PDB file of C-alpha atoms in Angstrom:
ATOM      1  CA  MET A  27      86.370  18.707  37.064  1.00 47.00           C
ATOM      2  CA  ALA A  28      84.281  15.690  38.056  1.00 45.00           C
ATOM      3  CA  ALA A  29      84.813  14.215  41.511  1.00 44.00           C
ATOM      4  CA  PRO A  30      85.897  10.564  41.897  1.00 51.00           C
ATOM      5  CA  MET A  31      82.451   9.150  42.619  1.00 59.00           C
ATOM      6  CA  PRO A  32      80.345   6.297  41.161  1.00 68.00           C
ATOM      7  CA  SER A  33      78.930   6.951  37.695  1.00 86.00           C
ATOM      8  CA  PRO A  34      75.748   9.060  37.598  1.00 96.00           C
ATOM      9  CA  ARG A  35      72.516   7.049  37.675  1.00 97.00           C
ATOM     10  CA  PRO A  36      69.251   7.953  35.890  1.00 98.00           C
ATOM     11  CA  VAL A  37      66.884  10.233  37.841  1.00 98.00           C
ATOM     12  CA  THR A  38      63.297  11.431  37.445  1.00 98.00           C
ATOM     13  CA  HIS A  39      62.981  14.376  39.881  1.00 98.00           C
ATOM     14  CA  LEU A  40      65.219  17.410  40.415  1.00 98.00           C
ATOM     15  CA  LEU A  41      65.642  19.471  43.608  1.00 98.00           C
ATOM     16  CA  PHE A  42      67.387  22.845  43.493  1.00 98.00           C
ATOM     17  CA  ASP A  43      68.998  24.883  46.232  1.00 97.00           C
ATOM     18  CA  MET A  44      68.505  28.632  45.653  1.00 97.00           C
ATOM     19  CA  ASP A  45      71.198  30.887  47.180  1.00 95.00           C
ATOM     20  CA  GLY A  46      74.364  30.859  45.085  1.00 94.00           C
ATOM     21  CA  LEU A  47      72.916  28.149  42.818  1.00 97.00           C
ATOM     22  CA  LEU A  48      69.836  29.679  41.156  1.00 98.00           C
ATOM     23  CA  LEU A  49      70.242  33.244  42.453  1.00 97.00           C
ATOM     24  CA  ASP A  50      73.425  35.276  42.852  1.00 95.00           C
ATOM     25  CA  THR A  51      72.781  36.101  46.524  1.00 93.00           C
ATOM     26  CA  GLU A  52      75.879  34.616  48.198  1.00 89.00           C
ATOM     27  CA  ARG A  53      77.900  37.597  46.965  1.00 90.00           C
ATOM     28  CA  LEU A  54      75.457  39.922  48.752  1.00 94.00           C
ATOM     29  CA  TYR A  55      75.793  37.962  52.015  1.00 92.00           C
ATOM     30  CA  SER A  56      79.588  38.259  51.754  1.00 92.00           C
ATOM     31  CA  VAL A  57      79.459  42.050  51.351  1.00 93.00           C
ATOM     32  CA  VAL A  58      77.080  42.589  54.273  1.00 95.00           C
ATOM     33  CA  PHE A  59      78.743  40.165  56.703  1.00 96.00           C
ATOM     34  CA  GLN A  60      82.183  41.583  55.949  1.00 96.00           C
ATOM     35  CA  GLU A  61      80.872  45.093  56.694  1.00 96.00           C
ATOM     36  CA  ILE A  62      79.582  43.943  60.074  1.00 96.00           C
ATOM     37  CA  CYS A  63      82.600  41.781  60.964  1.00 96.00           C
ATOM     38  CA  GLY A  64      84.976  44.498  59.772  1.00 96.00           C
ATOM     39  CA  ARG A  65      83.699  46.789  62.521  1.00 95.00           C
ATOM     40  CA  TYR A  66      85.330  44.399  64.989  1.00 96.00           C
ATOM     41  CA  ARG A  67      88.460  43.993  62.839  1.00 96.00           C
ATOM     42  CA  LYS A  68      87.456  40.472  61.853  1.00 96.00           C
ATOM     43  CA  THR A  69      87.413  38.953  58.373  1.00 96.00           C
ATOM     44  CA  TYR A  70      84.422  37.080  56.977  1.00 96.00           C
ATOM     45  CA  SER A  71      86.657  34.744  54.936  1.00 94.00           C
ATOM     46  CA  TRP A  72      85.696  31.813  52.724  1.00 91.00           C
ATOM     47  CA  ASP A  73      86.856  29.497  55.523  1.00 92.00           C
ATOM     48  CA  VAL A  74      84.097  30.963  57.709  1.00 94.00           C
ATOM     49  CA  LYS A  75      81.548  31.312  54.902  1.00 92.00           C
ATOM     50  CA  SER A  76      81.901  27.647  53.896  1.00 90.00           C
ATOM     51  CA  LEU A  77      80.827  26.634  57.423  1.00 91.00           C
ATOM     52  CA  VAL A  78      77.539  28.542  57.260  1.00 91.00           C
ATOM     53  CA  MET A  79      76.418  28.295  53.615  1.00 88.00           C
ATOM     54  CA  GLY A  80      73.059  26.521  53.418  1.00 82.00           C
ATOM     55  CA  LYS A  81      72.286  26.796  57.131  1.00 86.00           C
ATOM     56  CA  LYS A  82      69.282  28.537  58.673  1.00 86.00           C
ATOM     57  CA  ALA A  83      69.869  32.191  59.638  1.00 89.00           C
ATOM     58  CA  LEU A  84      70.119  31.906  63.441  1.00 93.00           C
ATOM     59  CA  GLU A  85      72.284  28.794  63.285  1.00 92.00           C
ATOM     60  CA  ALA A  86      74.600  30.450  60.752  1.00 93.00           C
ATOM     61  CA  ALA A  87      74.836  33.613  62.862  1.00 96.00           C
ATOM     62  CA  GLN A  88      75.880  31.630  65.947  1.00 97.00           C
ATOM     63  CA  ILE A  89      78.673  29.912  64.006  1.00 96.00           C
ATOM     64  CA  VAL A  90      79.988  33.264  62.713  1.00 96.00           C
ATOM     65  CA  ILE A  91      79.904  34.711  66.253  1.00 97.00           C
ATOM     66  CA  ASP A  92      81.664  31.678  67.758  1.00 97.00           C
ATOM     67  CA  VAL A  93      84.370  31.413  65.089  1.00 97.00           C
ATOM     68  CA  LEU A  94      85.133  35.147  64.894  1.00 97.00           C
ATOM     69  CA  GLN A  95      84.330  35.895  68.564  1.00 96.00           C
ATOM     70  CA  LEU A  96      81.991  38.774  67.769  1.00 96.00           C
ATOM     71  CA  PRO A  97      80.596  40.676  70.793  1.00 96.00           C
ATOM     72  CA  MET A  98      76.912  40.337  69.826  1.00 96.00           C
ATOM     73  CA  SER A  99      74.040  37.862  70.067  1.00 97.00           C
ATOM     74  CA  LYS A 100      72.917  35.719  67.140  1.00 97.00           C
ATOM     75  CA  GLU A 101      69.609  37.609  67.113  1.00 97.00           C
ATOM     76  CA  GLU A 102      71.440  40.949  66.817  1.00 97.00           C
ATOM     77  CA  LEU A 103      73.612  39.668  63.975  1.00 97.00           C
ATOM     78  CA  VAL A 104      70.607  38.302  62.072  1.00 95.00           C
ATOM     79  CA  GLU A 105      68.612  41.507  62.573  1.00 95.00           C
ATOM     80  CA  GLU A 106      71.411  43.810  61.440  1.00 96.00           C
ATOM     81  CA  SER A 107      72.378  41.670  58.451  1.00 95.00           C
ATOM     82  CA  GLN A 108      68.738  41.261  57.342  1.00 92.00           C
ATOM     83  CA  ASP A 109      68.169  45.021  57.591  1.00 93.00           C
ATOM     84  CA  ARG A 110      71.090  45.616  55.237  1.00 94.00           C
ATOM     85  CA  LEU A 111      70.251  42.741  52.907  1.00 93.00           C
ATOM     86  CA  GLN A 112      66.653  43.902  52.492  1.00 91.00           C
ATOM     87  CA  ALA A 113      67.752  46.628  50.109  1.00 90.00           C
ATOM     88  CA  LEU A 114      70.125  44.325  48.208  1.00 94.00           C
ATOM     89  CA  PHE A 115      68.095  41.116  47.771  1.00 93.00           C
ATOM     90  CA  PRO A 116      65.750  42.431  45.037  1.00 91.00           C
ATOM     91  CA  THR A 117      68.841  43.164  42.893  1.00 93.00           C
ATOM     92  CA  ALA A 118      69.926  39.484  42.856  1.00 94.00           C
ATOM     93  CA  ALA A 119      70.280  38.134  39.309  1.00 95.00           C
ATOM     94  CA  LEU A 120      69.850  34.557  38.095  1.00 97.00           C
ATOM     95  CA  MET A 121      73.107  32.600  37.936  1.00 96.00           C
ATOM     96  CA  PRO A 122      74.596  31.719  34.483  1.00 95.00           C
ATOM     97  CA  GLY A 123      72.850  28.831  32.713  1.00 96.00           C
ATOM     98  CA  VAL A 124      69.923  28.729  35.138  1.00 97.00           C
ATOM     99  CA  GLU A 125      67.150  30.081  32.903  1.00 97.00           C
ATOM    100  CA  ARG A 126      68.129  27.872  29.952  1.00 97.00           C
ATOM    101  CA  LEU A 127      68.219  24.736  32.117  1.00 98.00           C
ATOM    102  CA  ILE A 128      64.932  25.334  33.945  1.00 98.00           C
ATOM    103  CA  GLN A 129      63.065  26.285  30.749  1.00 98.00           C
ATOM    104  CA  HIS A 130      64.441  23.135  29.075  1.00 98.00           C
ATOM    105  CA  LEU A 131      63.327  20.907  31.963  1.00 98.00           C
ATOM    106  CA  ARG A 132      59.884  22.521  32.080  1.00 98.00           C
ATOM    107  CA  ALA A 133      59.444  22.057  28.313  1.00 97.00           C
ATOM    108  CA  HIS A 134      60.157  18.331  28.801  1.00 98.00           C
ATOM    109  CA  HIS A 135      57.840  18.059  31.844  1.00 98.00           C
ATOM    110  CA  VAL A 136      60.611  16.998  34.236  1.00 98.00           C
ATOM    111  CA  PRO A 137      59.338  17.356  37.843  1.00 98.00           C
ATOM    112  CA  MET A 138      61.436  19.891  39.756  1.00 98.00           C
ATOM    113  CA  ALA A 139      61.286  21.843  43.002  1.00 98.00           C
ATOM    114  CA  VAL A 140      63.268  24.311  45.125  1.00 98.00           C
ATOM    115  CA  ALA A 141      64.588  23.410  48.597  1.00 98.00           C
ATOM    116  CA  THR A 142      66.066  26.507  50.236  1.00 97.00           C
ATOM    117  CA  SER A 143      67.092  27.326  53.803  1.00 93.00           C
ATOM    118  CA  SER A 144      65.751  30.854  53.269  1.00 93.00           C
ATOM    119  CA  SER A 145      62.804  31.890  55.457  1.00 92.00           C
ATOM    120  CA  SER A 146      59.486  32.921  53.875  1.00 95.00           C
ATOM    121  CA  ALA A 147      60.234  36.647  54.304  1.00 91.00           C
ATOM    122  CA  SER A 148      63.753  36.304  52.914  1.00 92.00           C
ATOM    123  CA  PHE A 149      62.496  34.231  49.961  1.00 95.00           C
ATOM    124  CA  GLN A 150      59.923  36.895  49.047  1.00 95.00           C
ATOM    125  CA  MET A 151      62.620  39.601  48.971  1.00 93.00           C
ATOM    126  CA  LYS A 152      65.111  37.552  46.974  1.00 95.00           C
ATOM    127  CA  THR A 153      62.612  36.423  44.338  1.00 96.00           C
ATOM    128  CA  SER A 154      60.609  39.653  43.949  1.00 94.00           C
ATOM    129  CA  SER A 155      62.160  40.309  40.512  1.00 94.00           C
ATOM    130  CA  HIS A 156      61.854  36.678  39.372  1.00 97.00           C
ATOM    131  CA  LYS A 157      58.278  35.615  40.171  1.00 96.00           C
ATOM    132  CA  ASP A 158      57.597  34.147  36.721  1.00 97.00           C
ATOM    133  CA  PHE A 159      60.800  32.111  36.881  1.00 98.00           C
ATOM    134  CA  PHE A 160      60.027  30.566  40.282  1.00 98.00           C
ATOM    135  CA  ALA A 161      56.485  29.766  39.109  1.00 98.00           C
ATOM    136  CA  LEU A 162      58.072  27.173  36.777  1.00 98.00           C
ATOM    137  CA  PHE A 163      58.805  24.854  39.739  1.00 98.00           C
ATOM    138  CA  ASP A 164      56.293  22.267  40.988  1.00 98.00           C
ATOM    139  CA  HIS A 165      56.731  23.438  44.584  1.00 98.00           C
ATOM    140  CA  ILE A 166      59.093  25.269  46.921  1.00 98.00           C
ATOM    141  CA  VAL A 167      60.136  24.177  50.432  1.00 98.00           C
ATOM    142  CA  LEU A 168      61.525  26.910  52.712  1.00 97.00           C
ATOM    143  CA  GLY A 169      63.765  26.797  55.764  1.00 94.00           C
ATOM    144  CA  ASP A 170      60.960  27.787  58.142  1.00 94.00           C
ATOM    145  CA  ASP A 171      58.650  25.011  56.901  1.00 96.00           C
ATOM    146  CA  PRO A 172      57.308  22.977  59.882  1.00 95.00           C
ATOM    147  CA  GLU A 173      58.635  19.736  58.363  1.00 95.00           C
ATOM    148  CA  VAL A 174      62.182  21.109  58.246  1.00 95.00           C
ATOM    149  CA  ARG A 175      63.104  20.585  61.891  1.00 93.00           C
ATOM    150  CA  LYS A 176      66.853  20.686  61.288  1.00 93.00           C
ATOM    151  CA  GLY A 177      68.702  22.662  58.634  1.00 90.00           C
ATOM    152  CA  LYS A 178      71.353  21.384  56.251  1.00 93.00           C
ATOM    153  CA  PRO A 179      73.535  19.248  56.591  1.00 94.00           C
ATOM    154  CA  ASP A 180      70.571  17.270  57.994  1.00 96.00           C
ATOM    155  CA  PRO A 181      68.441  15.830  55.171  1.00 97.00           C
ATOM    156  CA  ASP A 182      65.039  17.135  56.416  1.00 97.00           C
ATOM    157  CA  ILE A 183      64.516  19.749  53.687  1.00 97.00           C
ATOM    158  CA  PHE A 184      65.279  17.396  50.785  1.00 98.00           C
ATOM    159  CA  LEU A 185      63.167  14.569  52.228  1.00 98.00           C
ATOM    160  CA  ALA A 186      60.232  16.968  52.726  1.00 98.00           C
ATOM    161  CA  CYS A 187      60.705  18.312  49.204  1.00 98.00           C
ATOM    162  CA  ALA A 188      60.754  14.837  47.606  1.00 98.00           C
ATOM    163  CA  LYS A 189      57.633  13.823  49.514  1.00 98.00           C
ATOM    164  CA  ARG A 190      55.624  16.753  48.107  1.00 98.00           C
ATOM    165  CA  PHE A 191      55.790  15.663  44.497  1.00 98.00           C
ATOM    166  CA  SER A 192      52.593  13.965  43.374  1.00 97.00           C
ATOM    167  CA  PRO A 193      53.163  11.061  43.608  1.00 97.00           C
ATOM    168  CA  PRO A 194      56.078  11.344  46.067  1.00 98.00           C
ATOM    169  CA  ALA A 195      59.528  10.938  44.486  1.00 98.00           C
ATOM    170  CA  PRO A 196      61.728   7.969  45.485  1.00 98.00           C
ATOM    171  CA  VAL A 197      64.929   9.374  47.007  1.00 98.00           C
ATOM    172  CA  ASP A 198      67.147   7.262  44.739  1.00 97.00           C
ATOM    173  CA  LYS A 199      65.482   8.916  41.725  1.00 98.00           C
ATOM    174  CA  CYS A 200      66.143  12.460  42.992  1.00 98.00           C
ATOM    175  CA  LEU A 201      69.009  14.661  41.863  1.00 98.00           C
ATOM    176  CA  VAL A 202      69.937  17.668  44.014  1.00 98.00           C
ATOM    177  CA  PHE A 203      71.732  20.780  42.725  1.00 98.00           C
ATOM    178  CA  GLU A 204      73.827  22.574  45.361  1.00 97.00           C
ATOM    179  CA  ASP A 205      76.645  25.073  45.752  1.00 95.00           C
ATOM    180  CA  ALA A 206      77.355  24.535  49.475  1.00 92.00           C
ATOM    181  CA  PRO A 207      79.183  21.716  51.310  1.00 92.00           C
ATOM    182  CA  ASN A 208      76.362  21.582  53.915  1.00 92.00           C
ATOM    183  CA  GLY A 209      73.847  21.106  51.116  1.00 94.00           C
ATOM    184  CA  VAL A 210      75.865  18.316  49.516  1.00 96.00           C
ATOM    185  CA  GLU A 211      76.024  16.537  52.894  1.00 95.00           C
ATOM    186  CA  ALA A 212      72.248  16.944  53.298  1.00 96.00           C
ATOM    187  CA  ALA A 213      71.540  15.516  49.842  1.00 97.00           C
ATOM    188  CA  LEU A 214      73.782  12.503  50.438  1.00 96.00           C
ATOM    189  CA  ALA A 215      72.219  11.935  53.867  1.00 97.00           C
ATOM    190  CA  ALA A 216      68.828  11.870  52.121  1.00 98.00           C
ATOM    191  CA  GLY A 217      70.080   9.117  49.791  1.00 97.00           C
ATOM    192  CA  MET A 218      70.158  11.370  46.714  1.00 98.00           C
ATOM    193  CA  GLN A 219      72.756  12.099  44.044  1.00 98.00           C
ATOM    194  CA  VAL A 220      74.061  15.657  43.938  1.00 97.00           C
ATOM    195  CA  VAL A 221      75.487  18.019  41.350  1.00 97.00           C
ATOM    196  CA  MET A 222      77.685  20.646  42.997  1.00 96.00           C
ATOM    197  CA  VAL A 223      78.351  24.046  41.432  1.00 96.00           C
ATOM    198  CA  PRO A 224      80.774  25.557  43.968  1.00 94.00           C
ATOM    199  CA  ASP A 225      81.975  29.132  44.040  1.00 87.00           C
ATOM    200  CA  ARG A 226      85.522  29.327  42.670  1.00 87.00           C
ATOM    201  CA  HIS A 227      86.724  30.601  46.078  1.00 83.00           C
ATOM    202  CA  LEU A 228      85.588  27.447  47.875  1.00 84.00           C
ATOM    203  CA  HIS A 229      88.418  25.063  48.814  1.00 84.00           C
ATOM    204  CA  ARG A 230      88.491  22.133  46.396  1.00 86.00           C
ATOM    205  CA  GLU A 231      88.635  19.551  49.207  1.00 84.00           C
ATOM    206  CA  LEU A 232      85.103  20.658  50.161  1.00 83.00           C
ATOM    207  CA  THR A 233      83.780  19.521  46.767  1.00 87.00           C
ATOM    208  CA  THR A 234      84.937  15.885  46.691  1.00 88.00           C
ATOM    209  CA  LYS A 235      81.723  14.217  47.918  1.00 91.00           C
ATOM    210  CA  ALA A 236      79.424  15.357  45.104  1.00 95.00           C
ATOM    211  CA  THR A 237      78.384  12.994  42.296  1.00 96.00           C
ATOM    212  CA  VAL A 238      79.405  15.597  39.715  1.00 96.00           C
ATOM    213  CA  VAL A 239      81.152  18.967  40.176  1.00 95.00           C
ATOM    214  CA  LEU A 240      80.644  21.763  37.626  1.00 96.00           C
ATOM    215  CA  ALA A 241      82.096  25.238  37.196  1.00 95.00           C
ATOM    216  CA  SER A 242      78.661  26.519  36.110  1.00 96.00           C
ATOM    217  CA  LEU A 243      75.155  25.217  35.411  1.00 97.00           C
ATOM    218  CA  GLN A 244      75.931  26.112  31.789  1.00 97.00           C
ATOM    219  CA  ASP A 245      78.087  22.953  31.810  1.00 97.00           C
ATOM    220  CA  PHE A 246      75.342  20.560  32.988  1.00 97.00           C
ATOM    221  CA  GLN A 247      74.656  17.639  30.634  1.00 97.00           C
ATOM    222  CA  PRO A 248      71.140  16.316  31.384  1.00 97.00           C
ATOM    223  CA  GLU A 249      71.754  13.062  29.497  1.00 97.00           C
ATOM    224  CA  LEU A 250      74.344  12.008  32.112  1.00 97.00           C
ATOM    225  CA  PHE A 251      71.399  11.424  34.459  1.00 98.00           C
ATOM    226  CA  GLY A 252      68.996   9.981  31.871  1.00 98.00           C
ATOM    227  CA  LEU A 253      67.268  13.328  31.247  1.00 98.00           C
ATOM    228  CA  PRO A 254      66.374  14.834  27.852  1.00 97.00           C
ATOM    229  CA  PRO A 255      69.499  16.419  26.281  1.00 97.00           C
ATOM    230  CA  PHE A 256      69.632  20.009  25.117  1.00 96.00           C
ATOM    231  CA  GLU A 257      68.693  20.327  21.453  1.00 86.00           C
TER     232      GLU A 257
END
């Protein structure tokens, strides 16, 4: 289900989002936010979720409060949701096709990094069961990094991530992997191509801007972007 975009161009560096792309955490967010919103007889629907995916925690919380008119502050919503998520995050599994792809890229010495809106504390909880896996990346840029002044859809996080390769990666040689519309916008604003792997519940019209759209990372063909093919 490829989007009507220009043909993929060869790349040299890969940048990966984490939540819902590498790790199956978006499902956990949905459960917790629906529990909280349900108290006020509100529904944390995919229409709402698609607005906040990829954003920093406080910014996302404010959007949820504004859209659903919840009687609480953004700080209260973040605190309560984080308290609940703390117990769930360590159970997050890798998404289908992720391990095979990353091991393949590492074996072929393709430079790759993670660019996630998660804070340092949140990242530690989510990745506690996958430390060896995340050690395969050249570097990781988090949402509370000083260089990331604005969250997605602004391009700050991807530009900071590209700059930290040694030598720095040219933006037109970077390929971003994302599951969220905000992340796709951020990648395009940074001047990068983007592979989108959206959740099946996401409205299709929110996937049209990506270079390539896949149902799963299991479907990714590295050779489309000039990368070593799977054996």
